[in-house]
Tab-separated table of C-alpha atoms and ligand atoms in Angstrom:
chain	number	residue	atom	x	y	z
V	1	UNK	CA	-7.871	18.313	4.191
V	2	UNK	CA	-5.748	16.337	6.890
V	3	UNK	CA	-7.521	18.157	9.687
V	4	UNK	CA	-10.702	17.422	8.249
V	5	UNK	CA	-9.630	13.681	8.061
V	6	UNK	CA	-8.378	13.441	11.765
V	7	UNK	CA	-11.765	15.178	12.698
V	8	UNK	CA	-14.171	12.173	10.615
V	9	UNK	CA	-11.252	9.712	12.442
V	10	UNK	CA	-12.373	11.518	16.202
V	11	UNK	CA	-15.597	10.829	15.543
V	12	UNK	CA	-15.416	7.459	14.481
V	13	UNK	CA	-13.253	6.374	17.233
V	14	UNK	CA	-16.337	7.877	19.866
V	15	UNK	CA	-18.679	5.750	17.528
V	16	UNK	CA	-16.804	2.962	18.138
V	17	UNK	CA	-17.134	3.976	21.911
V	18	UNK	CA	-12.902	4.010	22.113
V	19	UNK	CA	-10.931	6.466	24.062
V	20	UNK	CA	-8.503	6.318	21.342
V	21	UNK	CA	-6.898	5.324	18.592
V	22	UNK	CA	-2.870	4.085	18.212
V	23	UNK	CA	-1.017	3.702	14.878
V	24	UNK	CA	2.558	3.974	13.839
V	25	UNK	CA	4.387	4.672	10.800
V	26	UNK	CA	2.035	2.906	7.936
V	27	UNK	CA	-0.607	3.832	4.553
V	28	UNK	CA	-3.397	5.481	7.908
V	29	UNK	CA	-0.551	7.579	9.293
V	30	UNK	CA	0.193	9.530	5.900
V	31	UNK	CA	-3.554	9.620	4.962
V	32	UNK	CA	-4.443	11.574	8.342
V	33	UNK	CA	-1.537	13.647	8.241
V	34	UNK	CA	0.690	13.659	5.037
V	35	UNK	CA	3.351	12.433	7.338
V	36	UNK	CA	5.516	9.336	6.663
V	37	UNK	CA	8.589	7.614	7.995
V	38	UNK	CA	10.524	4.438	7.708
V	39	UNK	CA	9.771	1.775	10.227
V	40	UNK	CA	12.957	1.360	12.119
V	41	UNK	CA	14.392	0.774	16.107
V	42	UNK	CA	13.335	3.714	16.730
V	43	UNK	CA	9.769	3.858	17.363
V	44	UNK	CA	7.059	6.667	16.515
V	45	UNK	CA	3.839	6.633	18.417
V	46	UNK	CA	0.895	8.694	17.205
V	47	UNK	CA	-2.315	8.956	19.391
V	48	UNK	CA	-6.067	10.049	18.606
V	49	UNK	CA	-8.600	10.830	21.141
V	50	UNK	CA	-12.036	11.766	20.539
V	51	UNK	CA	-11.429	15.282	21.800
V	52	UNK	CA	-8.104	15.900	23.099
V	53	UNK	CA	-5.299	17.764	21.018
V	54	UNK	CA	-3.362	14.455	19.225
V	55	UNK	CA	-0.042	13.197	19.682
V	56	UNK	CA	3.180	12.922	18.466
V	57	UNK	CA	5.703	10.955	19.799
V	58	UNK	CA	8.952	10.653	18.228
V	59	UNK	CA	12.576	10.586	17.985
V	60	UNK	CA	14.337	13.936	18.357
V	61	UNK	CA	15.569	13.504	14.487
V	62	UNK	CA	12.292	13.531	13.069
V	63	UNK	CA	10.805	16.174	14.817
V	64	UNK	CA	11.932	18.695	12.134
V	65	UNK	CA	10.139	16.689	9.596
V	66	UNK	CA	7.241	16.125	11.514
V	67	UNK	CA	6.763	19.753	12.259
V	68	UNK	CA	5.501	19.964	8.398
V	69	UNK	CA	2.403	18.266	9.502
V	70	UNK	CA	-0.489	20.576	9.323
V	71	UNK	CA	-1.968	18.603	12.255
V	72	UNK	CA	-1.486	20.525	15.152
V	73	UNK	CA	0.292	17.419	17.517
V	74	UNK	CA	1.327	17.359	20.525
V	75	UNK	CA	4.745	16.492	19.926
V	76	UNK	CA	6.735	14.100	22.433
V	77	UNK	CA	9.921	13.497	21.505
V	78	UNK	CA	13.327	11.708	22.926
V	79	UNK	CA	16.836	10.940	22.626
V	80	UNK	CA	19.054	8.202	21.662
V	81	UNK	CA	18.708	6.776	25.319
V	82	UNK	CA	16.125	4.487	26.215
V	83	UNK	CA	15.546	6.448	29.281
V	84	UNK	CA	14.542	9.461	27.153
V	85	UNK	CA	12.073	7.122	25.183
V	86	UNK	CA	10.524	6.055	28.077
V	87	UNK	CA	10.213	8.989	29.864
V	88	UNK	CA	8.742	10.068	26.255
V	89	UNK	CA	6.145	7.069	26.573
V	90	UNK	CA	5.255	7.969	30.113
V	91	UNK	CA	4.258	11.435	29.245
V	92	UNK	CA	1.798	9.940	26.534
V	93	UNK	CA	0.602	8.412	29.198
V	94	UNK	CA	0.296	11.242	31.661
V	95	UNK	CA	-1.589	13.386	28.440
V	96	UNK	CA	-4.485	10.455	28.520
V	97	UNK	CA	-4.589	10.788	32.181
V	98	UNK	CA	-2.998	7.444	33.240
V	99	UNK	CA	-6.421	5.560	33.768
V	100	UNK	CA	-7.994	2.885	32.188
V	101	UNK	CA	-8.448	3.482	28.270
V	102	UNK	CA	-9.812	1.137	25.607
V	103	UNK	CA	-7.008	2.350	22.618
V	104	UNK	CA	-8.145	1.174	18.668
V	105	UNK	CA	-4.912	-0.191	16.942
V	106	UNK	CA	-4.085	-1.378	13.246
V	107	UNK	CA	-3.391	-4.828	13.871
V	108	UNK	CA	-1.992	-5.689	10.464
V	109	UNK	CA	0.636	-2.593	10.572
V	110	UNK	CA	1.449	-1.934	15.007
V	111	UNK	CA	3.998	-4.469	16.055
V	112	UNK	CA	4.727	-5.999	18.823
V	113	UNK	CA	7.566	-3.585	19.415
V	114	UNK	CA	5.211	-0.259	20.002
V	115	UNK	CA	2.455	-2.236	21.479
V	116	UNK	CA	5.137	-3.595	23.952
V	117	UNK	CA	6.189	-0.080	25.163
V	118	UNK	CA	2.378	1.326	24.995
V	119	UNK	CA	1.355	-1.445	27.139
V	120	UNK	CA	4.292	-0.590	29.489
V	121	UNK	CA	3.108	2.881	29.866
V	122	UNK	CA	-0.353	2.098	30.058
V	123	UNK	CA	-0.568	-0.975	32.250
V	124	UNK	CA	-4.372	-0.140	32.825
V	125	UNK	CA	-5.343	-0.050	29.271
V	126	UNK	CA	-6.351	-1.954	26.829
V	127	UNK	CA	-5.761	-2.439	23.427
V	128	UNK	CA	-8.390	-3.470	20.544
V	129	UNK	CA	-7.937	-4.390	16.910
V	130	UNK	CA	-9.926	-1.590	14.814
V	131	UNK	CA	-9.504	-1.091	12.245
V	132	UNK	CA	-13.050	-0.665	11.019
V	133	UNK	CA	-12.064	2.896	12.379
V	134	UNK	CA	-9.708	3.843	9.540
V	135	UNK	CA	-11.073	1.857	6.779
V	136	UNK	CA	-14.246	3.479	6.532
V	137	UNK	CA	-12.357	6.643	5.840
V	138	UNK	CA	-9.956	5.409	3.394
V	139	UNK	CA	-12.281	3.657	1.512
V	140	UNK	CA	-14.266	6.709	-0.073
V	141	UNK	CA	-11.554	8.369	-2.517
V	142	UNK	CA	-12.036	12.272	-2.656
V	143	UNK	CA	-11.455	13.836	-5.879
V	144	UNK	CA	-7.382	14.552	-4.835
V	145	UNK	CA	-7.183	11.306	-4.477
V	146	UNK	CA	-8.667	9.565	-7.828
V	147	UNK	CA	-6.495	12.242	-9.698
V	148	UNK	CA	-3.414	11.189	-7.995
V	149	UNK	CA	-4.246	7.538	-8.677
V	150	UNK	CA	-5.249	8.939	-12.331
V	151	UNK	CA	-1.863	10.180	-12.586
V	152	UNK	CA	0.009	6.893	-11.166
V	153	UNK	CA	-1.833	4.861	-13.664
V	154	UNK	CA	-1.132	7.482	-16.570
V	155	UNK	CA	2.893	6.842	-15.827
V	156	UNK	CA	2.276	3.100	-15.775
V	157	UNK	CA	1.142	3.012	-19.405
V	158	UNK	CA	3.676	5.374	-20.565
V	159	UNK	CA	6.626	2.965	-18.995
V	160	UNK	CA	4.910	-0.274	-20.751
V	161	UNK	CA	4.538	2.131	-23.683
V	162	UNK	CA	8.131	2.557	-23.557
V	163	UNK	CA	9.120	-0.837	-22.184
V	164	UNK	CA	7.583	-2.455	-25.015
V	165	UNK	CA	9.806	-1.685	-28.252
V	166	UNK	CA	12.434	-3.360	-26.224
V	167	UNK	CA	11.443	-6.523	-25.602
V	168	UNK	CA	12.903	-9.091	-27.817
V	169	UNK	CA	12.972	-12.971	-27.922
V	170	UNK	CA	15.798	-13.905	-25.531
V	171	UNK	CA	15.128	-11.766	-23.064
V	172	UNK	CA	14.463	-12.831	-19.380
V	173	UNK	CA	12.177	-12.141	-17.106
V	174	UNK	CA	14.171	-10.356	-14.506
V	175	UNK	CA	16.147	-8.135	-17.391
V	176	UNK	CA	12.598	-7.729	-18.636
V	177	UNK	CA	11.318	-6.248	-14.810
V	178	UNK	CA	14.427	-4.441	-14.522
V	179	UNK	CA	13.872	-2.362	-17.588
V	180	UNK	CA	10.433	-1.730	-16.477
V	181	UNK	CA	11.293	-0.228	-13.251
V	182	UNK	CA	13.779	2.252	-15.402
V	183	UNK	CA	10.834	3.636	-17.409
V	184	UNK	CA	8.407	3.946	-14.064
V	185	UNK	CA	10.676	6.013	-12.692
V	186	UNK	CA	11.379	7.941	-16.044
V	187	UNK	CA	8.043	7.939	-16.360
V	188	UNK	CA	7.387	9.435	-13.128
V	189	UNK	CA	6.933	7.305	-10.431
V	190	UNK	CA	7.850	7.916	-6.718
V	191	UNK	CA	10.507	6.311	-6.453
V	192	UNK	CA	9.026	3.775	-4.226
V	193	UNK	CA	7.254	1.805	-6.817
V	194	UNK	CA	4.405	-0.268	-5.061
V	195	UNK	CA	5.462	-3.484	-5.690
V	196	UNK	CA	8.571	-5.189	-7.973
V	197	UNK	CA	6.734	-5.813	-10.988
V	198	UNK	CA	5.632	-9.456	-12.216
V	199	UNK	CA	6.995	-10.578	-15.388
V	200	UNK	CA	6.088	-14.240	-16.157
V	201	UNK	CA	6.700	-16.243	-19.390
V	202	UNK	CA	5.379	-19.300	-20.397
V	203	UNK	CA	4.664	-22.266	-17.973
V	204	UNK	CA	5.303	-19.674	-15.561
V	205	UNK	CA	2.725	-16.804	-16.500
V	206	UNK	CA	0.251	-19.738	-14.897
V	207	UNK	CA	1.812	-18.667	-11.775
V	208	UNK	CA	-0.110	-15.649	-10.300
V	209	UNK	CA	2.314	-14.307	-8.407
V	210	UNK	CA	5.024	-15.531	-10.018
V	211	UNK	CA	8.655	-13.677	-9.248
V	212	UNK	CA	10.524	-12.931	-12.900
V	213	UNK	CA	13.162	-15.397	-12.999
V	214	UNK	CA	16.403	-15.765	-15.499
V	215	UNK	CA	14.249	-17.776	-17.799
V	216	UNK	CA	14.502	-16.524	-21.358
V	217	UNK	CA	11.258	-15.568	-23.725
V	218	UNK	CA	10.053	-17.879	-25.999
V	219	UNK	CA	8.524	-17.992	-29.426
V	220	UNK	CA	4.791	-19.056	-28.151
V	221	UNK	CA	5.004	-17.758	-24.776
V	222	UNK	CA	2.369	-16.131	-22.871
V	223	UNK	CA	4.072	-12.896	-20.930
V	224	UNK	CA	2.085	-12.089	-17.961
V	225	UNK	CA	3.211	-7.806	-16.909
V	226	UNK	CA	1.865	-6.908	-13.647
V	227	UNK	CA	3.007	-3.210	-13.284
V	228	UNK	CA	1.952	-0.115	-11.188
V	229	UNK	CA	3.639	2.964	-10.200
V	230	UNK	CA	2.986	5.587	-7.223
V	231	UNK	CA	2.001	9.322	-7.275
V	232	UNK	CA	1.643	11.338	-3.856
V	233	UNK	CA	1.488	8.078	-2.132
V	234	UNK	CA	-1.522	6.560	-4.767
V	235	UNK	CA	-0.843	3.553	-6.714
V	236	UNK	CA	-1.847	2.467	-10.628
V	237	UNK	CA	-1.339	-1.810	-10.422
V	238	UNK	CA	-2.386	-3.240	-13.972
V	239	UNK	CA	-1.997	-6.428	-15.553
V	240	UNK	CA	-2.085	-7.032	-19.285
V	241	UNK	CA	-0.915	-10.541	-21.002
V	242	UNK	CA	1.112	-10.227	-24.161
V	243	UNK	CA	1.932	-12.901	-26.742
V	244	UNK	CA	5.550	-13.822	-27.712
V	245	UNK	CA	4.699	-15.219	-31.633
V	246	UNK	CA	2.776	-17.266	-32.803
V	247	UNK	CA	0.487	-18.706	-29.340
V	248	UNK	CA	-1.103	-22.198	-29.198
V	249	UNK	CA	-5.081	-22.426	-30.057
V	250	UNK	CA	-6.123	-22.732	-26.582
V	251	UNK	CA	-4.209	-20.192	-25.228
V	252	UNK	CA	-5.531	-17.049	-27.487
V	253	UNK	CA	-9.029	-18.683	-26.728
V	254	UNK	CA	-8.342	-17.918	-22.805
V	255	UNK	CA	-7.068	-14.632	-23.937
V	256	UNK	CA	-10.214	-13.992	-25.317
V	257	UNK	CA	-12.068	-15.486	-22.229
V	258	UNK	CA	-10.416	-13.339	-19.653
V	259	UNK	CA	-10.550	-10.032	-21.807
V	260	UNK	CA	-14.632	-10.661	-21.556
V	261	UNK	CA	-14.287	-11.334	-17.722
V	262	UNK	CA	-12.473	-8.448	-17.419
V	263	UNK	CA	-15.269	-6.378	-19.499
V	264	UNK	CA	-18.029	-7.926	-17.264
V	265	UNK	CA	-16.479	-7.091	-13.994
V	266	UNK	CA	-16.015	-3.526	-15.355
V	267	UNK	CA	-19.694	-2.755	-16.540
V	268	UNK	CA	-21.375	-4.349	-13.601
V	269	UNK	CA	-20.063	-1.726	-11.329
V	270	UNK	CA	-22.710	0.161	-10.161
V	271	UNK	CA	-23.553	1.806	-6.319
V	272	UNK	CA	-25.468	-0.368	-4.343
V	273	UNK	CA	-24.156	-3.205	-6.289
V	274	UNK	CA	-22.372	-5.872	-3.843
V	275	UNK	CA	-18.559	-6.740	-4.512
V	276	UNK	CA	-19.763	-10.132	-4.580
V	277	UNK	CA	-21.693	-9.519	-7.361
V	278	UNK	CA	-18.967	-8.048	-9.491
V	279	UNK	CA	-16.792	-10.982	-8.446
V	280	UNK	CA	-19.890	-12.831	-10.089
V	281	UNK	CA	-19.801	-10.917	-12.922
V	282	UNK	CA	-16.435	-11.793	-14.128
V	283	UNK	CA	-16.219	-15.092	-12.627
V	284	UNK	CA	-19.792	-16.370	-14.913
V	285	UNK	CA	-17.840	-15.693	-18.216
V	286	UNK	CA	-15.209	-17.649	-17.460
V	287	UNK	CA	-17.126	-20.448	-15.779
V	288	UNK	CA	-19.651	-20.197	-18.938
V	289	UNK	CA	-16.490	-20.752	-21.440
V	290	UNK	CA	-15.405	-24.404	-18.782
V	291	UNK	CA	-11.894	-22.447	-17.344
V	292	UNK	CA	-14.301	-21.967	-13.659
V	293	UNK	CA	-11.813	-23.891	-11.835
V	294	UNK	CA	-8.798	-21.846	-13.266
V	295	UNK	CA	-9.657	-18.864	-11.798
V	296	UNK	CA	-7.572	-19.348	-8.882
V	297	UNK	CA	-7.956	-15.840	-6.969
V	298	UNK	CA	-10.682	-13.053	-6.754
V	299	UNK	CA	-11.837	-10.977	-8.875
V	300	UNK	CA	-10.376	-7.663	-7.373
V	301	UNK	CA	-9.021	-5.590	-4.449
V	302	UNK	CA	-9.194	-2.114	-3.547
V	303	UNK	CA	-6.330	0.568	-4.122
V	304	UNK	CA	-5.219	3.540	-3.129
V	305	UNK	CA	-2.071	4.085	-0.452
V	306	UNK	CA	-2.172	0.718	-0.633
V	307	UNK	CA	-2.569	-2.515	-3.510
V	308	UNK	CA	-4.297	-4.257	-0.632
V	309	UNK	CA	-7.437	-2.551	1.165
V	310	UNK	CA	-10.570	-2.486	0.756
V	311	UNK	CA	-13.249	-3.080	-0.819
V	312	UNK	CA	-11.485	-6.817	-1.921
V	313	UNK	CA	-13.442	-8.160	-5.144
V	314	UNK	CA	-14.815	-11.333	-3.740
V	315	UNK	CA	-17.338	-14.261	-3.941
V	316	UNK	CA	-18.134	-14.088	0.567
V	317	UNK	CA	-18.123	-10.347	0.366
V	318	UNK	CA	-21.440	-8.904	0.535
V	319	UNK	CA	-20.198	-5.304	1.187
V	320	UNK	CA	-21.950	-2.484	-1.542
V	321	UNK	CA	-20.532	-0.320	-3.613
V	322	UNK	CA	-20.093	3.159	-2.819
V	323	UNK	CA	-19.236	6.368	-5.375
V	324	UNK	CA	-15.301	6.732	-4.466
V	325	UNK	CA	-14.762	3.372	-4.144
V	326	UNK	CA	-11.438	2.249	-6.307
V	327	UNK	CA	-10.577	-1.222	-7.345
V	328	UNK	CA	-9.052	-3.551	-9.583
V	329	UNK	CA	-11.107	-5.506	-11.799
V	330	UNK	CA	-8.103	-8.649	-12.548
V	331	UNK	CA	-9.666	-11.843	-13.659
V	332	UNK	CA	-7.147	-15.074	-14.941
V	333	UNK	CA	-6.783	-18.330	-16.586
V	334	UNK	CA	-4.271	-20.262	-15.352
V	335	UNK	CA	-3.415	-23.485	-16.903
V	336	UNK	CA	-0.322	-25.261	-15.139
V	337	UNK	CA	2.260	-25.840	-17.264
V	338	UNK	CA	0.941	-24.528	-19.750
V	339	UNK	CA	0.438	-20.295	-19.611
V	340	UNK	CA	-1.721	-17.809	-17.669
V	341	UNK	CA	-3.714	-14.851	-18.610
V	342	UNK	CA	-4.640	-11.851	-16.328
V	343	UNK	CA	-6.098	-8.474	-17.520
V	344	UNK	CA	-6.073	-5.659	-14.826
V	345	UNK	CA	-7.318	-2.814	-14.570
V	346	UNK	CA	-8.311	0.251	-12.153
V	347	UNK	CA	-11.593	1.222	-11.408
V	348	UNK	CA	-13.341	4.051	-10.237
V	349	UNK	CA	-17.181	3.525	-9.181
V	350	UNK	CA	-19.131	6.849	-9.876
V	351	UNK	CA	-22.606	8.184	-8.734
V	352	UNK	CA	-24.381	6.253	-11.901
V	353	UNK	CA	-21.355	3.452	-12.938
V	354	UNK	CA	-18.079	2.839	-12.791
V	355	UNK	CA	-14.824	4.038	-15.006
V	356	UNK	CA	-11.765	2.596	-15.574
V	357	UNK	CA	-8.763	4.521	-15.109
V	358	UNK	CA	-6.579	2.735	-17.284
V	359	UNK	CA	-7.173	2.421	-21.428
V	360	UNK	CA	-3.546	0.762	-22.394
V	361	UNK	CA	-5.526	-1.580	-24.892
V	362	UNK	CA	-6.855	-4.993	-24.112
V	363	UNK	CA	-6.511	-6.869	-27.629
V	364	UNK	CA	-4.302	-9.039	-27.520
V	365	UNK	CA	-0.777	-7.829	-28.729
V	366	UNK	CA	1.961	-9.924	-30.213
V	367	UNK	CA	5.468	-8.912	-29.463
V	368	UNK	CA	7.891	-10.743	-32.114
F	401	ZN	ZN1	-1.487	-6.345	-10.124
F	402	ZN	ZN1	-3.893	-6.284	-8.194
């Protein structure tokens, strides 16, 4: 599977008429070659060409890991000295033949830090954002891959299933978040859960991205959960509002507004459909019902290694559907001050439609 990866990633990087392509530790790194490793002082370096056997190169206490790899590297490896690292970076440079190259890099994920020591080694080269190399690939989920995500969003619902009986007026947010995290990683979660979750109550569940805070739940609260957990790298990242007693009028009608958005989004998914139009989709119901200019955000982004890649949900993007493409579908109401609503879920588009991956239910549930 990896090798068959790195072999689409050869050819796209001739498409792209590169000599080759750069990235370090990151979401790209693990796809092509099941390999991953903190980000740190010490840097690792790996390095596609079109043809030529890859490489590795990498402090001297990773090499044991990296040797797992089914990708058969090139490995280049050094010291604790900063003479052995740069003796390591100017055999990288010998293996692409010191001349002038025109090397593809991530550049949301290299830093300056590897760039500065590539560039060093390869004063003649130069170096191009492309991503458009990777993405392409990672954007079509294989079968593997939409199981794994299955799985991760499987172990979300069972933690909220279990999170749930506890929560009790009086609560706060954070304690609230904290328990959460306990039951992902009962559940089964990696234990690097993709993101801390959300937990928002009341004026501040009209906060999207709201951080949980010591405030305590209310009778007639809105609770905003935004929750995911990670399997073999693949994230689940779902959203669903609850009520805390008896909720105000206007807020169960926004309930009921987003939980329609949310439906629309879902059953316009289609191939050949653009994301724009999905973002449409959602966004007319909730225009339709006068809460247009409280949908602060888009509609959706895609999932997979990562909670943001593509294909991102949105009004400008004209890109279309493909079978394998994976997204949330996440619509909101957000009324300041007042409460928020978001309904998330994870989608899957198929040869004929799309399927969600998640079923935790989408009435609207009152915790008292
Ligand atoms: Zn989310
Ligand atoms: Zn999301």
């Amino acid at each position: 599977m990896y090798g068959t990866r790195v072999k689409t990633l050869q050819d796209s990087i001739s498409e792209k008429k590169l000599d080759a392509f750069a990235i370090i530790p990151s979401p790209t790194m693990f796809y092509l070659t099941g390999l991953s490793f903190h980000l740190m002082e010490r840097p690792v370096v790996a390095i596609f060409q079109p043809t030529e056997q890859p490489i590795l190169l990498l402090p001297n206490l990773e090499l044991a890991k990296a040797e797992s790899t089914p990708i058969d590297f090139k490995f280049l490896v050094y010291g604790e000295d900063e003479e052995s690292r740069t003796r390591a970076f100017e055999s990288a440079s010998g293996a692409l033949g010191h001349v002038q190259l025109r090397i593809g890099i991530e550049p949301l994920r290299m830093r300056a830090f590897e760039l500065d020591l590539l560039k060093t080694a390869l004063p003649e080269s130069t170096f191009v954002p492309a991503s458009e190399v990777i993405t392409k690939l990672r954007i079509i989920k294989d079968e593997g891959e939409i199981e794994a995500m299955r799985s991760a969003v499987s172990i979300a619902e069972s933690a909220m299933n279990n999170t749930l009986p506890l929560i009790r007026n009086g609560m706060t947010e954070q304690e609230l978040a904290a328990e959460l995290v306990v039951q992902l990683l009962r559940s089964g979660s990696e234990s690097e859960v993709p993101f801390s979750p959300i937990v928002a109550s009341g004026p501040n569940s009209a906060l999207p991205h709201a951080v949980p805070s010591e405030r305590m739940l209310q009778e007639g609260d809105l609770l905003v959960i935004d929750w995911g957990a990670r399997v073999e790298g693949y994230i689940s990242d779902l959203t669903r509002t609850f009520a805390i007693g008896e909720i105000e009028e206007e807020l169960a009608q926004i309930y009921h507004v987003v939980k329609a958005a949310n439906a629309a989004g879902t059953n316009a998914i289609r191939p050949g459909i653009s994301c724009s139009e999905i973002d449409q989709a959602a966004r007319s119901e909730i225009t339709a019902a006068g809460f247009g200019k409280y949908f602060i955000h888009r509609t959706g982004h895609g999932i997979g290694l990562e909670s943001h890649e593509g294909p991102y949900i949105r009004e400008d993007n004209l890109e279309l559907l493909l079978p394998g493409m994976t997204f949330t579908v996440e619509p909101g109401i957000y009324l300041p001050n007042k409460g928020g609503v978001r309904i998330e879920d994870n989608v899957v588009t198929t040869q004929d439609g799309g399927v969600s991956l998640s079923t935790f239910t989408r009435e609207l549930q009152t915790i008292s």
